[in-house]
Short mmCIF file of C-alpha atoms in Angstrom, two decimals:
data_model
loop_
_atom_site.label_atom_id
_atom_site.label_comp_id
_atom_site.label_asym_id
_atom_site.label_seq_id
_atom_site.Cartn_x
_atom_site.Cartn_y
_atom_site.Cartn_z
CA UNK A 1 90.67 30.27 92.30
CA UNK A 2 87.98 32.80 91.45
CA UNK A 3 90.12 35.62 90.61
CA UNK A 4 92.47 33.23 90.38
CA UNK A 5 90.56 30.15 89.47
CA UNK A 6 90.73 26.69 91.05
CA UNK A 7 87.40 24.87 90.92
CA UNK A 8 85.29 27.58 89.31
CA UNK A 9 82.61 26.66 86.80
CA UNK A 10 82.07 28.78 83.73
CA UNK A 11 78.40 29.36 83.10
CA UNK A 12 76.45 31.14 80.44
CA UNK A 13 73.10 31.42 82.23
CA UNK A 14 71.72 33.66 84.92
CA UNK A 15 72.76 36.97 83.40
CA UNK A 16 72.81 38.13 79.78
CA UNK A 17 75.84 36.81 77.96
CA UNK A 18 77.28 37.32 74.56
CA UNK A 19 77.15 34.46 72.09
CA UNK A 20 79.86 33.73 69.57
CA UNK A 21 80.02 30.42 67.82
CA UNK A 22 81.94 31.49 64.73
CA UNK A 23 85.74 31.76 64.83
CA UNK A 24 86.93 35.13 66.06
CA UNK A 25 88.23 37.28 63.25
CA UNK A 26 90.81 39.75 64.52
CA UNK A 27 90.43 43.28 63.19
CA UNK A 28 92.84 43.54 60.22
CA UNK A 29 93.36 47.20 61.04
CA UNK A 30 94.84 46.30 64.40
CA UNK A 31 98.38 44.96 64.62
CA UNK A 32 98.69 41.36 65.75
CA UNK A 33 99.79 41.14 69.38
CA UNK A 34 103.54 41.29 69.67
CA UNK A 35 105.44 38.23 70.84
CA UNK A 36 105.60 37.60 74.56
CA UNK A 37 103.68 36.33 77.53
CA UNK A 38 100.14 37.68 77.96
CA UNK A 39 98.47 37.37 81.38
CA UNK A 40 94.82 37.11 80.34
CA UNK A 41 91.90 37.52 82.73
CA UNK A 42 88.90 35.30 82.00
CA UNK A 43 85.29 35.38 83.29
CA UNK A 44 84.63 34.37 86.88
CA UNK A 45 81.23 33.05 85.86
CA UNK A 46 79.40 35.12 83.28
CA UNK A 47 80.92 34.48 79.86
CA UNK A 48 79.75 37.89 78.71
CA UNK A 49 82.56 39.41 80.80
CA UNK A 50 85.29 38.29 78.37
CA UNK A 51 86.88 41.43 76.95
CA UNK A 52 87.34 42.10 73.24
CA UNK A 53 91.09 42.40 73.74
CA UNK A 54 91.19 39.06 75.57
CA UNK A 55 89.37 37.45 72.64
CA UNK A 56 91.86 38.88 70.15
CA UNK A 57 94.91 37.82 72.18
CA UNK A 58 93.54 34.29 72.67
CA UNK A 59 92.74 34.05 68.95
CA UNK A 60 96.27 35.16 68.04
CA UNK A 61 98.11 33.03 70.60
CA UNK A 62 100.40 30.23 69.51
CA UNK A 63 99.69 28.54 72.85
CA UNK A 64 97.17 29.05 75.64
CA UNK A 65 98.22 27.90 79.11
CA UNK A 66 95.40 26.81 81.41
CA UNK A 67 95.02 25.21 84.82
CA UNK A 68 92.50 22.80 83.33
CA UNK A 69 92.39 22.38 79.54
CA UNK A 70 88.74 21.32 79.70
CA UNK A 71 87.75 24.62 81.34
CA UNK A 72 89.74 26.60 78.80
CA UNK A 73 88.31 24.58 75.92
CA UNK A 74 84.76 25.56 76.95
CA UNK A 75 85.64 29.23 76.98
CA UNK A 76 87.52 29.06 73.69
CA UNK A 77 84.66 27.19 72.06
CA UNK A 78 82.22 29.84 73.29
CA UNK A 79 84.22 32.67 71.71
CA UNK A 80 85.04 30.65 68.59
CA UNK A 81 88.80 30.40 69.11
CA UNK A 82 90.74 27.39 67.87
CA UNK A 83 94.28 27.16 69.18
CA UNK A 84 96.62 24.85 71.10
CA UNK A 85 95.93 24.60 74.83
CA UNK A 86 98.33 23.12 77.39
CA UNK A 87 97.93 22.49 81.11
CA UNK A 88 99.95 24.73 83.41
CA UNK A 89 99.28 24.17 87.10
CA UNK A 90 101.10 23.73 90.39
CA UNK A 91 101.82 20.04 89.75
CA UNK A 92 103.51 20.41 86.34
CA UNK A 93 104.76 24.00 86.37
CA UNK A 94 108.42 23.20 87.10
CA UNK A 95 108.53 20.65 84.25
CA UNK A 96 106.61 22.83 81.81
CA UNK A 97 108.42 26.16 82.28
CA UNK A 98 111.63 25.39 80.32
CA UNK A 99 109.70 24.56 77.13
CA UNK A 100 107.41 27.58 77.57
CA UNK A 101 110.41 29.87 78.02
CA UNK A 102 112.04 28.36 74.93
CA UNK A 103 108.94 29.09 72.88
CA UNK A 104 108.81 32.63 74.21
CA UNK A 105 112.47 33.11 73.28
CA UNK A 106 111.57 32.03 69.74
CA UNK A 107 109.07 34.90 69.51
CA UNK A 108 105.81 33.08 70.09
CA UNK A 109 102.67 34.60 71.59
CA UNK A 110 101.67 32.68 74.72
CA UNK A 111 98.58 33.43 76.81
CA UNK A 112 98.51 32.49 80.49
CA UNK A 113 94.95 32.04 81.76
CA UNK A 114 93.22 30.99 84.95
CA UNK A 115 90.22 28.71 85.29
CA UNK A 116 88.38 31.89 86.26
CA UNK A 117 89.49 35.44 86.86
CA UNK A 118 92.92 37.05 86.82
CA UNK A 119 95.94 34.71 86.73
CA UNK A 120 98.41 34.74 89.63
CA UNK A 121 95.73 35.80 92.16
CA UNK A 122 95.80 32.67 94.33
CA UNK A 123 96.89 30.78 91.20
CA UNK A 124 100.13 29.43 89.72
CA UNK A 125 102.04 31.70 87.38
CA UNK A 126 104.34 33.89 89.47
CA UNK A 127 107.49 31.92 88.69
CA UNK A 128 106.71 31.84 84.98
CA UNK A 129 106.24 35.61 84.88
CA UNK A 130 109.38 36.13 86.98
CA UNK A 131 111.54 33.87 84.79
CA UNK A 132 110.13 35.35 81.58
CA UNK A 133 111.06 38.84 82.75
CA UNK A 134 114.49 37.59 83.80
CA UNK A 135 114.95 36.24 80.27
CA UNK A 136 114.02 39.58 78.74
CA UNK A 137 110.62 38.46 77.46
CA UNK A 138 107.84 41.03 77.18
CA UNK A 139 105.07 40.33 79.71
CA UNK A 140 101.77 42.13 79.14
CA UNK A 141 98.54 42.26 81.14
CA UNK A 142 95.15 41.75 79.55
CA UNK A 143 93.06 42.86 82.53
CA UNK A 144 89.52 41.87 83.26
CA UNK A 145 87.43 39.98 85.84
CA UNK A 146 88.75 39.45 89.37
CA UNK A 147 86.70 38.07 92.25
CA UNK A 148 88.69 40.24 94.67
CA UNK A 149 87.72 43.49 92.94
CA UNK A 150 84.18 42.35 92.14
CA UNK A 151 83.51 41.45 95.78
CA UNK A 152 85.02 44.69 97.08
CA UNK A 153 82.94 46.78 94.70
CA UNK A 154 79.63 45.46 96.06
CA UNK A 155 80.61 44.84 99.70
CA UNK A 156 79.66 48.27 101.02
CA UNK A 157 82.98 48.37 102.89
CA UNK A 158 85.86 50.87 102.50
CA UNK A 159 87.83 50.33 99.28
CA UNK A 160 90.41 53.13 99.52
CA UNK A 161 92.82 50.73 101.21
CA UNK A 162 92.51 46.95 101.11
CA UNK A 163 94.65 43.84 101.44
CA UNK A 164 94.06 40.50 99.73
CA UNK A 165 95.20 37.77 102.11
CA UNK A 166 94.11 34.66 100.21
CA UNK A 167 92.93 31.47 101.89
CA UNK A 168 93.18 31.20 105.70
CA UNK A 169 94.73 27.94 106.96
CA UNK A 170 92.20 25.10 107.24
CA UNK A 171 92.95 24.17 110.88
CA UNK A 172 91.58 26.32 113.68
CA UNK A 173 94.80 26.97 115.62
CA UNK A 174 96.72 27.98 112.50
CA UNK A 175 93.76 29.98 111.22
CA UNK A 176 93.44 31.99 114.43
CA UNK A 177 97.17 32.67 114.46
CA UNK A 178 96.94 33.82 110.83
CA UNK A 179 94.02 36.12 111.63
CA UNK A 180 95.88 37.61 114.60
CA UNK A 181 98.74 38.54 112.26
CA UNK A 182 96.46 40.63 110.04
CA UNK A 183 94.11 41.94 112.75
CA UNK A 184 95.91 45.25 113.19
CA UNK A 185 96.17 46.15 109.49
CA UNK A 186 94.32 49.41 108.87
CA UNK A 187 92.65 48.19 105.68
CA UNK A 188 89.70 46.18 104.44
CA UNK A 189 90.71 42.51 104.31
CA UNK A 190 89.71 40.17 101.48
CA UNK A 191 89.81 36.40 101.91
CA UNK A 192 88.97 33.38 99.79
CA UNK A 193 87.41 30.43 101.59
CA UNK A 194 85.85 27.09 100.75
CA UNK A 195 82.10 26.80 101.37
CA UNK A 196 82.67 23.83 103.67
CA UNK A 197 84.92 25.82 106.01
CA UNK A 198 82.97 29.09 105.88
CA UNK A 199 80.99 28.73 109.18
CA UNK A 200 84.10 27.76 111.18
CA UNK A 201 86.17 30.50 109.54
CA UNK A 202 83.58 33.19 110.32
CA UNK A 203 83.41 32.08 113.96
CA UNK A 204 87.18 32.36 114.25
CA UNK A 205 87.11 35.75 112.54
CA UNK A 206 84.53 36.98 115.03
CA UNK A 207 86.63 35.67 117.93
CA UNK A 208 89.93 37.15 116.72
CA UNK A 209 88.91 40.26 114.76
CA UNK A 210 85.87 41.24 116.82
CA UNK A 211 82.51 42.57 115.71
CA UNK A 212 83.64 44.17 112.46
CA UNK A 213 81.35 44.86 109.51
CA UNK A 214 81.80 42.20 106.84
CA UNK A 215 80.29 40.67 103.73
CA UNK A 216 80.20 37.18 102.24
CA UNK A 217 80.02 37.24 98.44
CA UNK A 218 78.95 34.01 96.76
CA UNK A 219 78.79 32.96 93.11
CA UNK A 220 79.56 36.44 91.79
CA UNK A 221 78.22 37.09 88.24
CA UNK A 222 76.46 33.70 88.23
CA UNK A 223 72.81 32.68 88.41
CA UNK A 224 72.71 32.40 92.22
CA UNK A 225 74.87 35.44 93.01
CA UNK A 226 74.44 36.56 96.61
CA UNK A 227 76.10 39.11 98.88
CA UNK A 228 75.21 38.86 102.58
CA UNK A 229 76.33 41.77 104.76
CA UNK A 230 76.49 42.14 108.54
CA UNK A 231 78.76 41.97 111.55
CA UNK A 232 81.11 39.00 111.78
CA UNK A 233 79.23 37.41 114.73
CA UNK A 234 75.90 37.73 112.88
CA UNK A 235 77.34 36.21 109.70
CA UNK A 236 78.91 33.40 111.73
CA UNK A 237 75.56 32.66 113.40
CA UNK A 238 73.74 32.68 110.05
CA UNK A 239 76.05 30.24 108.27
CA UNK A 240 76.35 28.03 111.36
CA UNK A 241 72.56 27.68 111.41
CA UNK A 242 72.09 27.48 107.64
CA UNK A 243 75.08 25.26 107.00
CA UNK A 244 77.80 25.68 104.37
CA UNK A 245 76.51 27.33 101.20
CA UNK A 246 77.27 26.22 97.66
CA UNK A 247 79.55 28.02 95.26
CA UNK A 248 82.62 30.21 95.24
CA UNK A 249 83.15 32.36 98.34
CA UNK A 250 84.86 35.69 98.99
CA UNK A 251 84.87 37.16 102.52
CA UNK A 252 85.38 40.90 102.94
CA UNK A 253 86.09 42.27 106.43
CA UNK A 254 86.13 45.95 107.30
CA UNK A 255 89.21 47.60 108.87
CA UNK A 256 89.61 47.87 112.65
CA UNK A 257 88.04 50.89 114.29
CA UNK A 258 90.45 53.81 114.57
CA UNK A 259 91.89 54.12 118.06
CA UNK A 260 91.02 57.28 119.99
CA UNK A 261 93.94 59.70 120.00
CA UNK A 262 95.08 60.58 123.52
CA UNK A 263 95.88 64.24 122.96
CA UNK A 264 96.58 64.87 126.65
CA UNK A 265 99.34 62.25 126.58
CA UNK A 266 100.67 63.72 123.33
CA UNK A 267 100.80 67.19 124.91
CA UNK A 268 102.70 65.84 127.91
CA UNK A 269 105.26 64.09 125.71
CA UNK A 270 105.66 67.17 123.51
CA UNK A 271 106.22 69.36 126.57
CA UNK A 272 108.90 66.98 127.85
CA UNK A 273 110.66 66.74 124.49
CA UNK A 274 110.56 70.46 123.77
CA UNK A 275 112.75 71.10 126.80
CA UNK A 276 115.69 69.40 125.11
CA UNK A 277 114.81 68.88 121.43
CA UNK A 278 114.06 71.07 118.46
CA UNK A 279 110.45 71.62 117.49
CA UNK A 280 110.92 69.49 114.38
CA UNK A 281 112.57 66.57 116.17
CA UNK A 282 109.94 66.57 118.92
CA UNK A 283 107.08 66.62 116.42
CA UNK A 284 108.63 63.84 114.30
CA UNK A 285 109.18 61.59 117.31
CA UNK A 286 105.74 62.10 118.84
CA UNK A 287 103.88 61.76 115.52
CA UNK A 288 105.73 58.54 114.71
CA UNK A 289 105.17 57.07 118.17
CA UNK A 290 101.50 57.99 118.52
CA UNK A 291 100.33 57.55 114.93
CA UNK A 292 98.61 60.93 115.13
CA UNK A 293 98.67 63.17 112.03
CA UNK A 294 101.93 65.12 111.92
CA UNK A 295 100.23 68.42 111.04
CA UNK A 296 97.98 68.17 114.10
CA UNK A 297 100.96 67.30 116.34
CA UNK A 298 102.91 70.23 114.86
CA UNK A 299 100.09 72.68 115.65
CA UNK A 300 99.96 71.49 119.26
CA UNK A 301 103.73 71.64 119.61
CA UNK A 302 103.80 75.20 118.24
CA UNK A 303 101.08 76.27 120.68
CA UNK A 304 103.02 74.72 123.58
CA UNK A 305 106.25 76.40 122.48
CA UNK A 306 104.48 79.78 122.31
CA UNK A 307 102.99 79.26 125.77
CA UNK A 308 99.40 78.83 124.60
CA UNK A 309 98.93 75.36 126.08
CA UNK A 310 97.60 72.35 124.10
CA UNK A 311 95.67 73.12 120.89
#
């Protein structure tokens, strides 16, 4: 999908884009890409986001693998690249891999692309990369657009620790169970969702995850780009009233609130442990069990050991 790519539409309106209708001429001063498998990120909407390196690799490739050849053909036409394109998707991957691996073993340059965004992110391709590496083939990244990173960067939510969890299950019971599994993760959560299921999904998120800050990013880099921010219940109410939106959707949910540290309980446990354990063992056990910072637990344990009471 979008950073990853199922169902995305490549557009060239809405934001400034580059225009290239002549065939791409690779810089003769640069060496041609070495043989191997190139994992090439493609625009998630705005064609101007194609990188110069991606253009050169696609122009040099003996074969471009795409989820949908028609989508790839539009992009290649836009950047002036003429090369062979073959479908590679979840329905033909097992049949197609042996021939692709044979071509790689012969020293060809093969580019793996997504309909939109970075391949393998909610897209087919993992097994091809895994088997290529197993066969000793060079696998190289040509990084670029990703809906996950784009949505995070404009969400206004913490980005120092995040987890991409993909699409929630479509049915409510399975979806709520899935959300419960990730509820305790101390990180910002990033989901993909279909527009049709967005109101129901947000209601379930509010019920399971609580009133966390969140954002719904829609049609990133495209003409009707929108990022709506608010608490999960407010977002659920909005999309329930407004109805499912159009376009590609990324949901970003802030991490759970940090639990209050019960220092009195920590002091009691430290005092008990220090009667029969070393300072180090007591601190390690209490820090691990409570989740409190070890340095803070150590300071309190040292104060207790020296008869100064809790820190």
